[in-house]
Short mmCIF file of C-alpha atoms and ligand atoms in Angstrom, two decimals:
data_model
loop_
_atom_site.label_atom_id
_atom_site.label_comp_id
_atom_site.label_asym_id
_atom_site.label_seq_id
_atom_site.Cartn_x
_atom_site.Cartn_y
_atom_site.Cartn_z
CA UNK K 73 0.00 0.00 0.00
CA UNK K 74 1.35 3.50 -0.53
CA UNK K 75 1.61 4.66 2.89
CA UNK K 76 3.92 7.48 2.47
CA UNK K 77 2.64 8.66 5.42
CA UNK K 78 0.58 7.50 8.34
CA UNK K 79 2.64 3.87 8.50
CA UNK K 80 1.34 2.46 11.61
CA UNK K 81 5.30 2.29 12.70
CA UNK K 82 5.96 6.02 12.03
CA UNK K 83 2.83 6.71 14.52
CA UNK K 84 4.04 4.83 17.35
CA UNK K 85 7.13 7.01 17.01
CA UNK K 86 5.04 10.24 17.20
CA UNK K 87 4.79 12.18 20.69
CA UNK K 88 1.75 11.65 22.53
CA UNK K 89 0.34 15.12 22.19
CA UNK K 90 0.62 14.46 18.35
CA UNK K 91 -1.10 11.19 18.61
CA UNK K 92 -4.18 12.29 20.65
CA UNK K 93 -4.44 15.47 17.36
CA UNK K 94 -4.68 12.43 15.24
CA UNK K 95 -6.77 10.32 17.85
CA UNK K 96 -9.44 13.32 17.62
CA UNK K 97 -9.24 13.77 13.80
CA UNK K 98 -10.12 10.28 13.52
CA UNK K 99 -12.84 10.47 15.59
CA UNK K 100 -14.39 13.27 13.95
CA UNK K 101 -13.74 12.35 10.31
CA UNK K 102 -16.60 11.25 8.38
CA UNK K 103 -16.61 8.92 5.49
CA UNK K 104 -20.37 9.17 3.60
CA UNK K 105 -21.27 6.38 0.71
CA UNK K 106 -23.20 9.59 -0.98
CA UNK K 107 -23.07 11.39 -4.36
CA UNK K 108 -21.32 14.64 -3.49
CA UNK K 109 -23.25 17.44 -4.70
CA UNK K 110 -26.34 15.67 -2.49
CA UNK K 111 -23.61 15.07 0.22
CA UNK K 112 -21.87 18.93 -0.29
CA UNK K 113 -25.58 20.22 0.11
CA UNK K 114 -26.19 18.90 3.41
CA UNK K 115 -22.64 20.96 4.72
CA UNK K 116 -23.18 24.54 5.95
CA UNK K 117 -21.79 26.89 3.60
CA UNK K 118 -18.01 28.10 4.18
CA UNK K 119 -17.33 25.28 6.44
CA UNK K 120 -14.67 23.75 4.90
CA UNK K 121 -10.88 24.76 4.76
CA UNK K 122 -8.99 22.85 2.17
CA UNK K 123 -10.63 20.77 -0.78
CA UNK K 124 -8.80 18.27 -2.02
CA UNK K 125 -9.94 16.60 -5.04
CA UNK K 126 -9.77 13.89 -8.19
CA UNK K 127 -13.16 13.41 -10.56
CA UNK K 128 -13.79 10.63 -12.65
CA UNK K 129 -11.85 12.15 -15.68
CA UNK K 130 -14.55 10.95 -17.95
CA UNK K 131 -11.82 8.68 -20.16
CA UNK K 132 -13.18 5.26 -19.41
CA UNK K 133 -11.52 4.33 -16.30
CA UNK K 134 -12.95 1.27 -14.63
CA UNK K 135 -14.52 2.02 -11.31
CA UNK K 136 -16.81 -0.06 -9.80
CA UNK K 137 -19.62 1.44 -9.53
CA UNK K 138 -19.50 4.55 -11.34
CA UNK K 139 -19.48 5.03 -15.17
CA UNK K 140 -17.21 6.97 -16.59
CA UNK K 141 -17.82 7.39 -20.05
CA UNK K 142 -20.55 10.20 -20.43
CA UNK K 143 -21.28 12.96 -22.43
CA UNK K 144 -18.51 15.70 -22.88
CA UNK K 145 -20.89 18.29 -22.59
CA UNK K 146 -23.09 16.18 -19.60
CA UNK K 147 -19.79 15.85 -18.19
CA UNK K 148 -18.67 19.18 -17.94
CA UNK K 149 -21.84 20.70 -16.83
CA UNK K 150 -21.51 18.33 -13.65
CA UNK K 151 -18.04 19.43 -13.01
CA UNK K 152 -19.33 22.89 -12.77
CA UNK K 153 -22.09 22.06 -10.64
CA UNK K 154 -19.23 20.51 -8.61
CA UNK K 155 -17.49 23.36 -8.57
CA UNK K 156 -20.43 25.68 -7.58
CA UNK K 157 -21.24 23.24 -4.14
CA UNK K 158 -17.38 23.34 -3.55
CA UNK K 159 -17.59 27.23 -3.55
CA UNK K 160 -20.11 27.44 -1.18
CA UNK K 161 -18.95 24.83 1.17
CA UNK K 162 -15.48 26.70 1.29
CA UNK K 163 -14.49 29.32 3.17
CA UNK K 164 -13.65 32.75 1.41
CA UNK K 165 -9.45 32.44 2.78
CA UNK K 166 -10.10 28.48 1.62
CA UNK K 167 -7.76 26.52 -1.29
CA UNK K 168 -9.29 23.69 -3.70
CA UNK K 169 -6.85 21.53 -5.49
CA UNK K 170 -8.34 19.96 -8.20
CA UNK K 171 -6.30 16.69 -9.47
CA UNK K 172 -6.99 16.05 -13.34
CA UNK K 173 -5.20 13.48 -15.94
CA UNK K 174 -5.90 12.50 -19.01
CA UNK K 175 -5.38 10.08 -21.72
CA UNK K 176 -3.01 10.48 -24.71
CA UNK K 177 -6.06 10.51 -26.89
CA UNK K 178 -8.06 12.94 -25.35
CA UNK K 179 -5.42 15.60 -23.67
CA UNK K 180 -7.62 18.56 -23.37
CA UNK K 181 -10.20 17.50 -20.70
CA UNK K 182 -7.88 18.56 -17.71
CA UNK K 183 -8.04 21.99 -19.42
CA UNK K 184 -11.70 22.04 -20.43
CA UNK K 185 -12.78 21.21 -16.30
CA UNK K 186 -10.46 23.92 -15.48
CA UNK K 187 -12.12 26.27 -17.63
CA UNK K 188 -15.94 24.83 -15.87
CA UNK K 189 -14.27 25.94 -12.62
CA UNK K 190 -12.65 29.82 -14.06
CA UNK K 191 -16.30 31.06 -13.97
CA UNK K 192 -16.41 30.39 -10.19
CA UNK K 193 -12.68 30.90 -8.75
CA UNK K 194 -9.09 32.11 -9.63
CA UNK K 195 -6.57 29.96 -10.88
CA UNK K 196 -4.12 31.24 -8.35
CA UNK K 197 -1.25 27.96 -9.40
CA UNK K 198 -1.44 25.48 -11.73
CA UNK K 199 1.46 22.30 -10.27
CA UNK K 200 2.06 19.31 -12.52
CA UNK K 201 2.29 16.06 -10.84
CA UNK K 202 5.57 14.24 -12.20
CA UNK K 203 4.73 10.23 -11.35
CA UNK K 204 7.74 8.99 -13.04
CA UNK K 205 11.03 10.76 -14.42
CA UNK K 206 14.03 10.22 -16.46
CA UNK K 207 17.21 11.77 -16.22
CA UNK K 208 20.60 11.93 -18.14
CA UNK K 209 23.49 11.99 -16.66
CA UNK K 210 24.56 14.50 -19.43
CA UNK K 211 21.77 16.67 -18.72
CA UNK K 212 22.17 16.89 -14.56
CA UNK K 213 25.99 18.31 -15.64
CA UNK K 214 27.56 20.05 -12.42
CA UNK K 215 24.30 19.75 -10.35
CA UNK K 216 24.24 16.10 -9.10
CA UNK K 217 26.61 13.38 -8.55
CA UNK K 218 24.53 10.76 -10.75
CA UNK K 219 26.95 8.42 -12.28
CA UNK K 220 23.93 6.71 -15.12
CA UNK K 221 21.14 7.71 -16.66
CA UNK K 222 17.89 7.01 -13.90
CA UNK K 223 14.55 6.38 -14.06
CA UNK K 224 12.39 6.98 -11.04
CA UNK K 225 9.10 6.26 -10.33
CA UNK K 226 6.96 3.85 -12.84
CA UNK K 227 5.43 4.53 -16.04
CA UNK K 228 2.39 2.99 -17.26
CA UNK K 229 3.35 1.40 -20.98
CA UNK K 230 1.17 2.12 -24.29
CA UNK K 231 1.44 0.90 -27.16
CA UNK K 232 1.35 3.49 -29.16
CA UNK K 233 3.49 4.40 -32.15
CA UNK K 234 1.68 8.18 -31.85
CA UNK K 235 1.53 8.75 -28.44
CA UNK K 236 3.66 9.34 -25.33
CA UNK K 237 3.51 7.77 -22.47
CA UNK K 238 1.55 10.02 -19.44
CA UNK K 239 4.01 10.58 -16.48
CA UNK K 240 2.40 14.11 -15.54
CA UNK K 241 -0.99 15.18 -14.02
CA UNK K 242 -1.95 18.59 -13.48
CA UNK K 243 -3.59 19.68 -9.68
CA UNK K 244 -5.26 23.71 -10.20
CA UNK K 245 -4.97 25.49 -7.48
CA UNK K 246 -8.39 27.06 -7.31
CA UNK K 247 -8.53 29.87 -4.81
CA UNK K 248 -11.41 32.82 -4.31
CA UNK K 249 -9.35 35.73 -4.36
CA UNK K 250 -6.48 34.51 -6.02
CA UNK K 251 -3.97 36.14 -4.14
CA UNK K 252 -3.71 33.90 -0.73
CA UNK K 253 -0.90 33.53 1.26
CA UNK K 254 0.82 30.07 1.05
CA UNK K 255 3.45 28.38 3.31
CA UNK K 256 5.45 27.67 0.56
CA UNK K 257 8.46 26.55 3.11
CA UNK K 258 6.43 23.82 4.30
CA UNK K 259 6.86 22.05 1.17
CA UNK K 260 9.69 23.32 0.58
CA UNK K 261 13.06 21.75 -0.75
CA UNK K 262 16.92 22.31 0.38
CA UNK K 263 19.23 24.70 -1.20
CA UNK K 264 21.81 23.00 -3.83
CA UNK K 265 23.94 25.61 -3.17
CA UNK K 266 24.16 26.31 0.53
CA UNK K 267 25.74 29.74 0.46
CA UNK K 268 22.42 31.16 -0.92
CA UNK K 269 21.12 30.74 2.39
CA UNK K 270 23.41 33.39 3.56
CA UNK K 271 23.26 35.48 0.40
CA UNK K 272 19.05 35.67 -0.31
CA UNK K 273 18.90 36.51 4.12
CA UNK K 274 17.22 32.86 4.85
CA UNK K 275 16.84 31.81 8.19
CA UNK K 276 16.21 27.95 6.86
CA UNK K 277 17.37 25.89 4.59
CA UNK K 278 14.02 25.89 2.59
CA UNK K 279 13.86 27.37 -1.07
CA UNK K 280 10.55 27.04 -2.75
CA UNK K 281 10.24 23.89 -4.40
CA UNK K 282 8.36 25.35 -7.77
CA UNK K 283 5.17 23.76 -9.69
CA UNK K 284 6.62 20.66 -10.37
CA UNK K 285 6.24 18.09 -7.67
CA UNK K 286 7.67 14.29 -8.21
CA UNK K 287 5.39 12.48 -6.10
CA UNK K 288 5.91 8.66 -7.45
CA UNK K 289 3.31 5.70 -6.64
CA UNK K 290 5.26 3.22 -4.34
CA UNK K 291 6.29 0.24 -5.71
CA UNK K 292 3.01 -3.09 -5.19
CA UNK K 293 3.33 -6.57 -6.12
CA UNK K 294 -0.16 -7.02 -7.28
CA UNK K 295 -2.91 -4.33 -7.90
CA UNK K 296 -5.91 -5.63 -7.53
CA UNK K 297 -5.02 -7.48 -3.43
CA UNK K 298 -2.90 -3.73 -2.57
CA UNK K 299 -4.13 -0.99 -4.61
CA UNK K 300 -8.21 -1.96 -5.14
CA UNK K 301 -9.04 1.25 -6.86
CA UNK K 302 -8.12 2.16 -10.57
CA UNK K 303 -7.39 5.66 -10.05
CA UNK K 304 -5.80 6.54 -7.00
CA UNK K 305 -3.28 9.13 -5.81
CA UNK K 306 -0.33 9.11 -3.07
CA UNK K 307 -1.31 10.28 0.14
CA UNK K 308 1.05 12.40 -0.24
CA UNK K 309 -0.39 14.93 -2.74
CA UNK K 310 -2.78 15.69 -0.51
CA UNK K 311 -0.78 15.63 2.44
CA UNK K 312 1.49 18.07 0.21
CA UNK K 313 -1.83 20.28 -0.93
CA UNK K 314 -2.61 20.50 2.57
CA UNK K 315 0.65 21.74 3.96
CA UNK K 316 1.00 24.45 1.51
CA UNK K 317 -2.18 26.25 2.39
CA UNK K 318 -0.64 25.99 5.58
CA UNK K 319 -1.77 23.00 8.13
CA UNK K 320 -2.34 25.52 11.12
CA UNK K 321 -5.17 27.33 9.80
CA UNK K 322 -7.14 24.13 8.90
CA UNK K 323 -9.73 22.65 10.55
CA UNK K 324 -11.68 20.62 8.38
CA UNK K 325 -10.49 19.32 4.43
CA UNK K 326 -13.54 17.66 1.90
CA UNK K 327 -12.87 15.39 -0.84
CA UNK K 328 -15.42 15.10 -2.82
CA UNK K 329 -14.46 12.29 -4.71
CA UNK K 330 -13.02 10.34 -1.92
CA UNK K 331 -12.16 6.94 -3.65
CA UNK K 332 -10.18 4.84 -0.96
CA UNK K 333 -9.49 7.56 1.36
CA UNK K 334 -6.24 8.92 0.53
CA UNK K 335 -7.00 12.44 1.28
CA UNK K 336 -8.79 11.01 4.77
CA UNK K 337 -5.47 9.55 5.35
CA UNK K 338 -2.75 12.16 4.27
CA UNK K 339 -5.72 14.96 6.90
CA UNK K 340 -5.98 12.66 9.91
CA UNK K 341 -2.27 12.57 9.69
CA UNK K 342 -1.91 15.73 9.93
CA UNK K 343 -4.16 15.96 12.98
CA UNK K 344 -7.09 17.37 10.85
CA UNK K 345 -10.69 15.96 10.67
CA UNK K 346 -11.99 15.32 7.04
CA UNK K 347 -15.27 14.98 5.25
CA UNK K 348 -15.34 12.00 2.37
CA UNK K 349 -17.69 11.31 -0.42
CA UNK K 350 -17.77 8.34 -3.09
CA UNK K 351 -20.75 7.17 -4.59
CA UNK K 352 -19.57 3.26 -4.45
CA UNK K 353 -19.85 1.77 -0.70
CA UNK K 354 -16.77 -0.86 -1.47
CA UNK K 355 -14.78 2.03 -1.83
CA UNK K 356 -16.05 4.09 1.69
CA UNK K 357 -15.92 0.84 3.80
CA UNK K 358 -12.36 0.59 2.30
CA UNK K 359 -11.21 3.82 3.39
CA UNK K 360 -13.14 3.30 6.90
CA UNK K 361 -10.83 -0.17 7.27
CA UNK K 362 -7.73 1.64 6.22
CA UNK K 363 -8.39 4.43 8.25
CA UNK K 364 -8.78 2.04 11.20
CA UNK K 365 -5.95 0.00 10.46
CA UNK K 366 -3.08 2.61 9.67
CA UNK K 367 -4.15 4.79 12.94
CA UNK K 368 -5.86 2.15 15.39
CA UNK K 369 -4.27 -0.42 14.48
CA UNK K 370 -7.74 -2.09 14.35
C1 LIG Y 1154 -10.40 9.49 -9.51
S1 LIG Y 1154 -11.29 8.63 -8.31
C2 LIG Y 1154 -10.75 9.33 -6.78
C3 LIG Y 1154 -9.62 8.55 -6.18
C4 LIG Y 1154 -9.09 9.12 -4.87
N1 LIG Y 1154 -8.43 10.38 -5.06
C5 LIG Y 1154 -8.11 8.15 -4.22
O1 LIG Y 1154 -6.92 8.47 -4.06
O2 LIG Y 1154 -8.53 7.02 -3.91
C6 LIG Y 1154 -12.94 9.24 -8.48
C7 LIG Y 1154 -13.95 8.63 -7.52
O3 LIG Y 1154 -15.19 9.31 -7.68
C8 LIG Y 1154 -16.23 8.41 -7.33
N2 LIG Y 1154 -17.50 9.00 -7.82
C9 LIG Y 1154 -18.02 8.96 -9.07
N3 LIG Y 1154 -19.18 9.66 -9.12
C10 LIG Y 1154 -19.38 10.18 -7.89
C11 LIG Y 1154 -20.37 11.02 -7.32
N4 LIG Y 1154 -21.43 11.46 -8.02
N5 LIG Y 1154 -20.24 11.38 -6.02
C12 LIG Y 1154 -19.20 10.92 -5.27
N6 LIG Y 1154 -18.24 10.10 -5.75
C13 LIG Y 1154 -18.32 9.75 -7.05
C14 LIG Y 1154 -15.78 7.10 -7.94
O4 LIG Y 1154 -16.40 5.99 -7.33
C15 LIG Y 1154 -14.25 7.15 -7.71
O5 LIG Y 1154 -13.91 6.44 -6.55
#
């Protein structure tokens, strides 16, 4: 399983008064089998912090329950209804990261939800989501040490003669205002170059890490017995989305689209309480036996 974070090891190792955060976000995190715009409706408006999102992407993935092969124009219309609940539910100083892929024959539906959702927010960043990357040796030149050309992280083959692989995803950083402070430094990376620290007046050794975030899938024997769901993402994009809105002024995050909890997971780790919504009940009682597992050890 890709338990970046929350490993039931790693929380042993956590101080109590960091345990009993998580202890209460458990307890008050709710996981509903529920369409979400029935679901969002039922939430008080501005009463969420952070919304952390993937849709269906309409491309024919193979979910369960759910379809996902409509109508572009059906399909769009509900991703703006989407968007409209999310609005409302979220508070005006709020962030909603929307996670959208594609397939290699169909590249422009990432862009054509984002443009549902520019009626109703600002695009304040727009991050691509690196799964897997390759690097030359030639090409890293002074900056690294590497010895070979690497891959990291895993690339799903096609065979395609036309088409590239898909190694990127976008997440749209929807804000209201779209100028909110971020805590950039909380996702921040290390300085190559350590004298900049002393040169650009940093306290830390934290530069901003950019728009470009390798998050890789971690590396499962067999799919279907340790990944059940056909579109999932690391718990640590959300656990990433959270921190740079900046974990202390959260209280509650939503995913919409909850799937098998990884935004549940990547909140209650953080000691926040989080509000889940899938429309198949496999995938809610799932995430309620994950959540159990990694953080009860039940
Ligand atoms: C891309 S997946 C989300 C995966 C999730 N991010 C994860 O890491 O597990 C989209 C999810 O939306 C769910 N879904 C489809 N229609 C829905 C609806 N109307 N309301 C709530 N969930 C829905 C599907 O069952 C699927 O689990």
């Amino acid at each position: 399983m890709q338990q970046d974070i929350g490993d039931r090891d790693k929380m042993e190792k956590r101080p109590y008064a960091e345990n009993r955060k998580i202890a209460k976000a458990l307890l008050n995190t709710r996981i509903w089998n529920s369409d979400c715009i029935i679901g969002m409706k039922k939430l008080r408006p501005k009463s969420v912090d952070v919304v952390i999102t993937s849709p269906p992407y309409n491309i024919g993935t193979q979910y369960k329950t759910y379809k996902d092969n409509i109508g572009r124009s059906d399909y769009l219309s509900w991703m703006k209804e989407v968007g409209s609940q999310i609005k409302r539910v979220m508070n005006d100083d709020g962030s909603f990261f929307l996670n959208m892929g594609s397939k290699p024959t169909d590249p422009w539906v990432p862009w054509e939800v984002a443009m549902q959702m520019r009626e109703i927010f600002s695009l304040q960043n727009v991050i691509i989501w690196v799964k897997s990357i390759s690097i030359s040796r030639n090409d890293v030149g002074n900056y690294g040490k590497i010895t070979d050309d690497i891959s990291v992280g895993h690339l799903k083959p096609i065979n395609s003669n036309t088409y590239l692989g898909k190694n990127h995803e976008y997440i749209f950083h929807f804000t209201k205002s779209g100028h909110l402070n971020l805590d950039k430094l909380s996702v921040g990376t290390k300085y190559q170059d350590k004298s900049n620290i002393k040169r650009f007046h940093k306290e830390k050794d934290l530069r901003d890490r950019g728009d470009v975030w390798f998050i890789p899938y971690k590396t499962i024997r067999s799919s279907g017995q340790e990944r059940p769901h056909p579109a999932s993402f690391p718990p640590k994009l959300p656990e990433m989305c959270i921190k740079l809105h900046g974990v202390e002024r959260v209280k509650t995050v939503l995913d919409p689209f909850m799937g098998i909890g990884n935004t549940a997971i990547a909140s209650v780790s953080l000691g926040i309480k989080c509000i889940g919504f899938d429309i198949d009940n496999y995938y809610c009682e799932y995430t309620e036996k994950r959540l159990n597992e990694i953080f009860t050890g039940n």
